[in-house]
XYZ file of C-alpha atoms in Angstrom:
374
model
C 25.135 25.500 -17.835
C 25.650 21.983 -19.118
C 23.138 20.011 -21.096
C 22.380 17.662 -18.180
C 21.951 20.544 -15.742
C 18.955 21.813 -17.704
C 17.028 18.662 -16.852
C 15.666 18.987 -13.315
C 13.460 15.880 -13.486
C 14.081 12.701 -15.504
C 13.120 9.035 -15.501
C 15.226 8.362 -18.589
C 18.831 8.697 -17.430
C 19.164 4.998 -16.547
C 20.495 5.598 -13.035
C 19.574 3.228 -10.231
C 16.607 4.243 -8.126
C 16.195 4.123 -4.372
C 12.594 4.209 -3.124
C 11.908 5.047 0.530
C 8.516 4.449 2.127
C 7.945 5.765 5.659
C 4.972 4.259 7.502
C 3.267 4.808 10.842
C 1.174 1.774 11.846
C -1.970 1.598 13.931
C -1.603 -0.029 17.319
C -2.183 -3.780 17.109
C -1.752 -3.870 13.303
C 1.822 -5.117 13.193
C 1.151 -8.793 12.454
C -1.395 -7.985 9.756
C 1.145 -5.577 8.235
C 3.929 -8.169 8.344
C 1.725 -10.771 6.665
C 0.822 -8.282 3.903
C 4.472 -7.322 3.461
C 5.566 -10.956 3.113
C 3.059 -11.467 0.317
C 4.113 -8.252 -1.399
C 7.860 -8.879 -1.210
C 7.523 -12.389 -2.604
C 5.702 -10.926 -5.598
C 7.922 -7.892 -6.168
C 11.053 -10.058 -6.060
C 10.130 -11.402 -9.513
C 9.320 -7.991 -11.038
C 11.784 -7.090 -13.823
C 14.134 -4.308 -12.744
C 13.745 -4.911 -8.998
C 17.084 -5.386 -7.205
C 16.355 -5.599 -3.479
C 14.230 -4.324 -0.635
C 14.447 -4.006 3.132
C 11.871 -3.721 5.893
C 13.068 -1.777 8.947
C 11.460 -0.898 12.294
C 12.373 2.188 14.306
C 14.539 1.559 17.379
C 12.809 4.520 19.060
C 9.132 4.150 18.133
C 7.755 0.651 17.361
C 4.868 2.056 15.296
C 7.277 3.621 12.788
C 8.493 1.444 9.912
C 10.585 1.938 6.804
C 10.573 0.044 3.506
C 13.405 0.720 1.090
C 13.787 -0.806 -2.341
C 16.370 -0.507 -5.083
C 15.610 -0.664 -8.801
C 17.730 -0.828 -11.924
C 16.206 2.501 -12.992
C 13.076 4.597 -12.555
C 11.267 3.057 -15.532
C 10.659 -0.491 -14.193
C 9.631 0.966 -10.845
C 7.084 3.323 -12.434
C 5.764 0.469 -14.563
C 5.274 -1.641 -11.425
C 3.903 1.004 -9.060
C 1.318 2.148 -11.631
C 0.145 -1.379 -12.449
C -3.173 -2.920 -11.420
C -1.230 -5.768 -9.798
C 0.530 -3.323 -7.481
C -2.723 -1.561 -6.603
C -4.274 -4.834 -5.520
C -1.249 -6.276 -3.726
C -0.737 -3.267 -1.437
C -4.410 -2.945 -0.524
C -4.169 -5.187 2.585
C -1.544 -2.797 3.976
C -3.787 0.240 3.847
C -5.907 -0.707 6.843
C -2.721 -1.131 8.912
C -1.189 2.253 8.159
C -2.074 5.528 9.853
C 0.261 7.645 7.727
C 2.693 7.074 4.889
C 5.206 9.022 2.842
C 6.945 7.882 -0.325
C 10.229 9.328 -1.628
C 12.199 8.445 -4.744
C 15.885 9.146 -5.355
C 18.304 8.297 -8.123
C 21.690 7.060 -6.887
C 24.423 9.645 -7.430
C 27.359 8.326 -5.356
C 28.052 5.208 -3.293
C 30.878 3.759 -1.189
C 32.066 0.155 -0.997
C 34.789 0.172 1.672
C 35.199 -3.608 1.798
C 35.362 -4.090 -1.972
C 37.042 -1.105 -3.640
C 35.709 -0.624 -7.143
C 37.383 0.685 -10.247
C 36.288 4.239 -11.171
C 34.322 2.809 -14.107
C 32.481 0.276 -11.923
C 31.822 2.898 -9.251
C 30.051 5.066 -11.826
C 27.982 2.260 -13.345
C 24.261 2.991 -13.338
C 24.742 6.130 -11.237
C 23.272 9.521 -11.984
C 26.059 11.299 -13.863
C 25.623 14.792 -12.383
C 23.638 16.544 -9.698
C 20.514 18.177 -11.051
C 19.727 21.829 -10.536
C 16.412 23.662 -10.611
C 14.107 26.013 -8.793
C 13.148 23.393 -6.199
C 9.727 22.868 -7.751
C 8.086 19.514 -8.386
C 5.518 18.883 -11.129
C 2.734 16.363 -10.619
C -0.223 15.558 -12.873
C -3.440 13.561 -12.778
C -5.647 12.506 -15.658
C -9.151 11.078 -15.731
C -12.098 10.944 -18.092
C -15.637 12.225 -17.699
C -18.839 10.925 -19.218
C -19.316 12.030 -22.837
C -21.754 14.935 -22.939
C -20.690 16.309 -19.545
C -17.560 18.090 -20.776
C -18.938 21.635 -20.626
C -20.374 21.101 -17.134
C -17.087 19.726 -15.856
C -15.116 22.566 -17.430
C -17.390 25.086 -15.755
C -17.006 23.396 -12.356
C -13.219 23.200 -12.648
C -12.869 26.792 -13.840
C -15.024 28.407 -11.163
C -13.918 27.667 -7.633
C -12.114 29.590 -4.940
C -8.412 28.872 -4.910
C -7.123 27.102 -1.776
C -4.508 28.678 0.476
C -1.213 28.333 -1.399
C 1.175 28.622 1.544
C 1.342 25.340 3.466
C 4.264 26.104 5.789
C 7.502 28.030 5.828
C 9.110 25.981 3.062
C 6.198 24.492 1.124
C 3.645 26.150 -1.108
C 1.447 25.449 -4.087
C 3.075 27.495 -6.817
C 0.752 26.854 -9.770
C -2.274 24.805 -10.819
C -3.105 24.258 -14.502
C -6.149 22.357 -15.804
C -6.789 21.296 -19.381
C -9.335 19.212 -21.298
C -9.203 17.273 -24.548
C -12.593 15.818 -25.419
C -13.676 14.064 -22.245
C -10.137 13.758 -20.825
C -9.063 16.064 -18.000
C -5.436 16.734 -17.078
C -4.645 18.607 -13.868
C -1.033 19.656 -13.294
C 0.328 21.196 -10.104
C 3.685 22.798 -9.498
C 4.874 22.611 -5.892
C 7.746 24.272 -4.095
C 8.844 22.090 -1.184
C 7.064 18.946 -0.019
C 4.759 17.572 -2.725
C 2.911 15.152 -0.436
C 2.285 17.816 2.217
C 0.868 20.091 -0.478
C -1.413 17.446 -1.971
C -2.746 16.487 1.486
C -3.265 20.145 2.364
C -5.090 20.923 -0.878
C -7.284 17.815 -0.594
C -8.421 18.930 2.869
C -9.533 22.405 1.732
C -13.349 22.919 1.635
C -13.135 24.644 -1.758
C -11.363 21.681 -3.327
C -13.582 19.116 -1.615
C -16.659 20.881 -3.009
C -15.220 20.744 -6.548
C -14.323 17.067 -6.247
C -17.817 16.283 -4.968
C -19.408 18.264 -7.803
C -17.580 16.344 -10.544
C -18.166 12.888 -9.015
C -21.431 12.379 -10.895
C -19.684 13.106 -14.205
C -16.711 10.750 -13.873
C -16.488 7.611 -15.994
C -14.778 5.763 -13.117
C -16.775 5.706 -9.881
C -15.059 6.884 -6.725
C -15.926 7.714 -3.125
C -13.440 10.191 -1.676
C -14.921 9.696 1.800
C -13.594 6.107 1.632
C -9.777 6.197 1.961
C -9.329 2.991 -0.044
C -11.536 4.187 -2.899
C -9.774 7.567 -2.961
C -6.327 5.956 -2.915
C -7.162 3.624 -5.797
C -8.690 6.415 -7.880
C -5.709 8.748 -7.505
C -3.223 5.926 -8.065
C -4.906 5.088 -11.356
C -5.146 8.778 -12.273
C -1.462 9.532 -11.613
C 0.335 10.804 -14.706
C 4.047 10.694 -13.818
C 6.395 13.459 -14.907
C 8.984 11.627 -17.005
C 11.214 14.634 -17.709
C 11.324 18.381 -17.176
C 13.792 20.561 -19.062
C 14.304 24.310 -19.355
C 16.236 26.258 -21.944
C 19.673 27.517 -20.979
C 18.769 31.194 -21.119
C 17.099 33.715 -18.783
C 13.355 33.223 -18.436
C 11.598 35.619 -20.805
C 8.569 37.649 -19.813
C 5.100 36.757 -21.048
C 5.451 32.977 -21.255
C 2.255 31.143 -22.247
C 1.418 27.669 -20.991
C -0.024 24.909 -23.187
C -0.685 21.201 -22.645
C -0.361 19.012 -25.735
C -2.002 15.587 -25.873
C -0.200 12.766 -27.699
C -2.198 9.490 -27.620
C 0.343 6.836 -28.470
C -0.090 3.924 -30.823
C -0.909 0.826 -28.770
C 2.056 -0.188 -26.629
C 4.229 2.765 -27.660
C 3.521 5.230 -24.818
C 6.918 4.968 -23.149
C 8.753 5.104 -26.477
C 6.792 8.217 -27.444
C 7.509 9.908 -24.096
C 11.217 9.137 -24.461
C 11.191 10.499 -28.026
C 9.601 13.796 -26.925
C 11.948 14.092 -23.944
C 14.959 13.657 -26.222
C 13.702 16.377 -28.590
C 13.152 18.776 -25.693
C 16.650 18.100 -24.377
C 18.162 18.867 -27.776
C 16.040 22.007 -28.182
C 17.168 23.333 -24.786
C 20.675 23.812 -26.183
C 19.509 26.376 -28.740
C 20.169 30.078 -28.096
C 16.528 30.857 -28.709
C 13.364 29.002 -29.552
C 9.633 28.888 -29.125
C 9.641 26.443 -26.182
C 11.328 27.708 -23.026
C 10.328 24.847 -20.704
C 8.722 21.444 -21.237
C 7.488 18.627 -19.004
C 6.633 15.243 -20.510
C 4.036 13.165 -18.621
C 3.213 9.544 -19.482
C 1.086 6.682 -18.252
C 0.465 3.680 -20.495
C -0.457 5.100 -23.918
C -1.475 8.533 -22.625
C 1.327 11.044 -23.189
C 1.066 14.776 -22.558
C 3.597 17.563 -22.765
C 3.202 20.822 -20.844
C 5.139 23.613 -22.510
C 5.828 27.242 -21.640
C 6.332 29.150 -24.872
C 7.413 32.601 -25.968
C 5.071 33.050 -28.926
C 2.268 31.599 -31.011
C 2.335 27.846 -31.586
C 1.133 28.131 -35.175
C 4.210 30.152 -36.146
C 6.498 27.188 -35.412
C 4.459 23.949 -35.289
C 7.553 21.716 -35.479
C 9.032 23.229 -32.310
C 5.639 23.309 -30.631
C 5.116 19.602 -31.301
C 8.678 18.753 -30.295
C 9.791 17.389 -33.659
C 12.118 19.983 -35.134
C 14.828 18.295 -37.166
C 15.166 15.967 -40.127
C 13.208 12.729 -39.911
C 11.562 13.502 -36.574
C 8.094 14.089 -38.035
C 8.123 10.594 -39.532
C 9.164 9.116 -36.178
C 6.348 10.915 -34.353
C 3.907 9.728 -37.009
C 4.970 6.125 -36.314
C 4.473 6.490 -32.554
C 1.151 8.359 -32.583
C -2.332 6.900 -32.796
C -3.296 9.286 -35.563
C -6.916 8.156 -35.682
C -7.400 8.813 -31.949
C -6.137 12.369 -32.234
C -8.119 13.010 -35.396
C -5.182 13.282 -37.788
C -4.221 10.803 -40.470
C -1.689 11.299 -43.211
C 1.979 12.221 -43.482
C 3.336 14.813 -41.056
C 5.586 16.016 -43.844
C 2.584 18.038 -44.969
C 2.452 21.522 -43.398
C -1.323 21.369 -43.463
C -1.302 18.071 -41.546
C 1.174 19.484 -39.017
C -1.106 22.432 -38.276
C -4.099 20.090 -38.029
C -2.197 17.867 -35.595
C -1.166 20.861 -33.492
C -4.754 22.102 -33.353
C -5.967 18.679 -32.177
C -3.096 18.148 -29.735
C -3.406 21.549 -28.028
C -5.679 20.857 -25.065
C -8.342 23.365 -24.071
C -7.161 25.452 -21.094
C -9.668 25.417 -18.244
C -7.786 27.340 -15.574
C -4.202 28.350 -14.862
C -3.578 29.821 -11.438
C -0.283 31.103 -10.070
C -0.036 31.838 -6.343
C -0.051 35.511 -5.469
C 3.445 35.494 -3.932
C 5.127 33.797 -6.899
């Protein structure tokens, strides 16, 4: 297995990104939709990293539309789609659309029959190799609750009936993991098959709806999940994109333990910190053995988390657990972290400080559920 093949998800490889948005419009909403699209495309045209976009209408069904866009890489797209400006600019479209589905692909190969390219030009900004993996997608959300309500929220999130995991013949909810750090909640799901179909299915389950309703009163950001616009805005702001997932190049050992580590970045350094951690995980995956078997780095703004599946106790190898094994890496992490926010100040060259940082970073597990047929 090659180094690149161990990375099944990545926003850091620099390859061009193709975004596909499928939409089904309400009858009579076409002009309103076109007006909203014109406003959006005029704005997105000036967004750094945006290359082009197209609006297409089905030749078979006039209510079905397609928007495709191309980006220099995944990073400028994620920066744009997670921004407040994007949330507000797409809002007028929501009342026009009955159903939508978004898909994101990195460009692996392309053909230019009219203008043959040199092999070097043909490979420029393309994904270098096809990725392999178990066909599972990782998705995470993060939100904060009112200080003082942490224990109530943890109890609500830990004690509910699990929804049906099997959605259809090819899609199922494989695993759900919830963690807390102070008043911050992180919920990660692992899906086999169609992520959107799974999220829609889970959101419609009475057990999940009851949990969401129960925690509403404790959230710092108000939301009304019965209002589609309010729900869409809340979950857009809560999205914590998976920036990279990597697994070690060895058979999966038995008895893996899952942890979520919280890395609040120094102001403005969230992406740099996520990239740093992703690079360390990629290097560690080449080792014949090690504490961390699999790692997923999530990042939004200056909130960075890293979900790791490990073969032993974190305290026995804090450098590997924190993703900083190797000369000089502790000093780099120290530069990128907001040490005061995580409760640790002082040089990470100190073993005592490393253990203190690990203790603060290791989020409290609330629940970790694997589907019965996994």
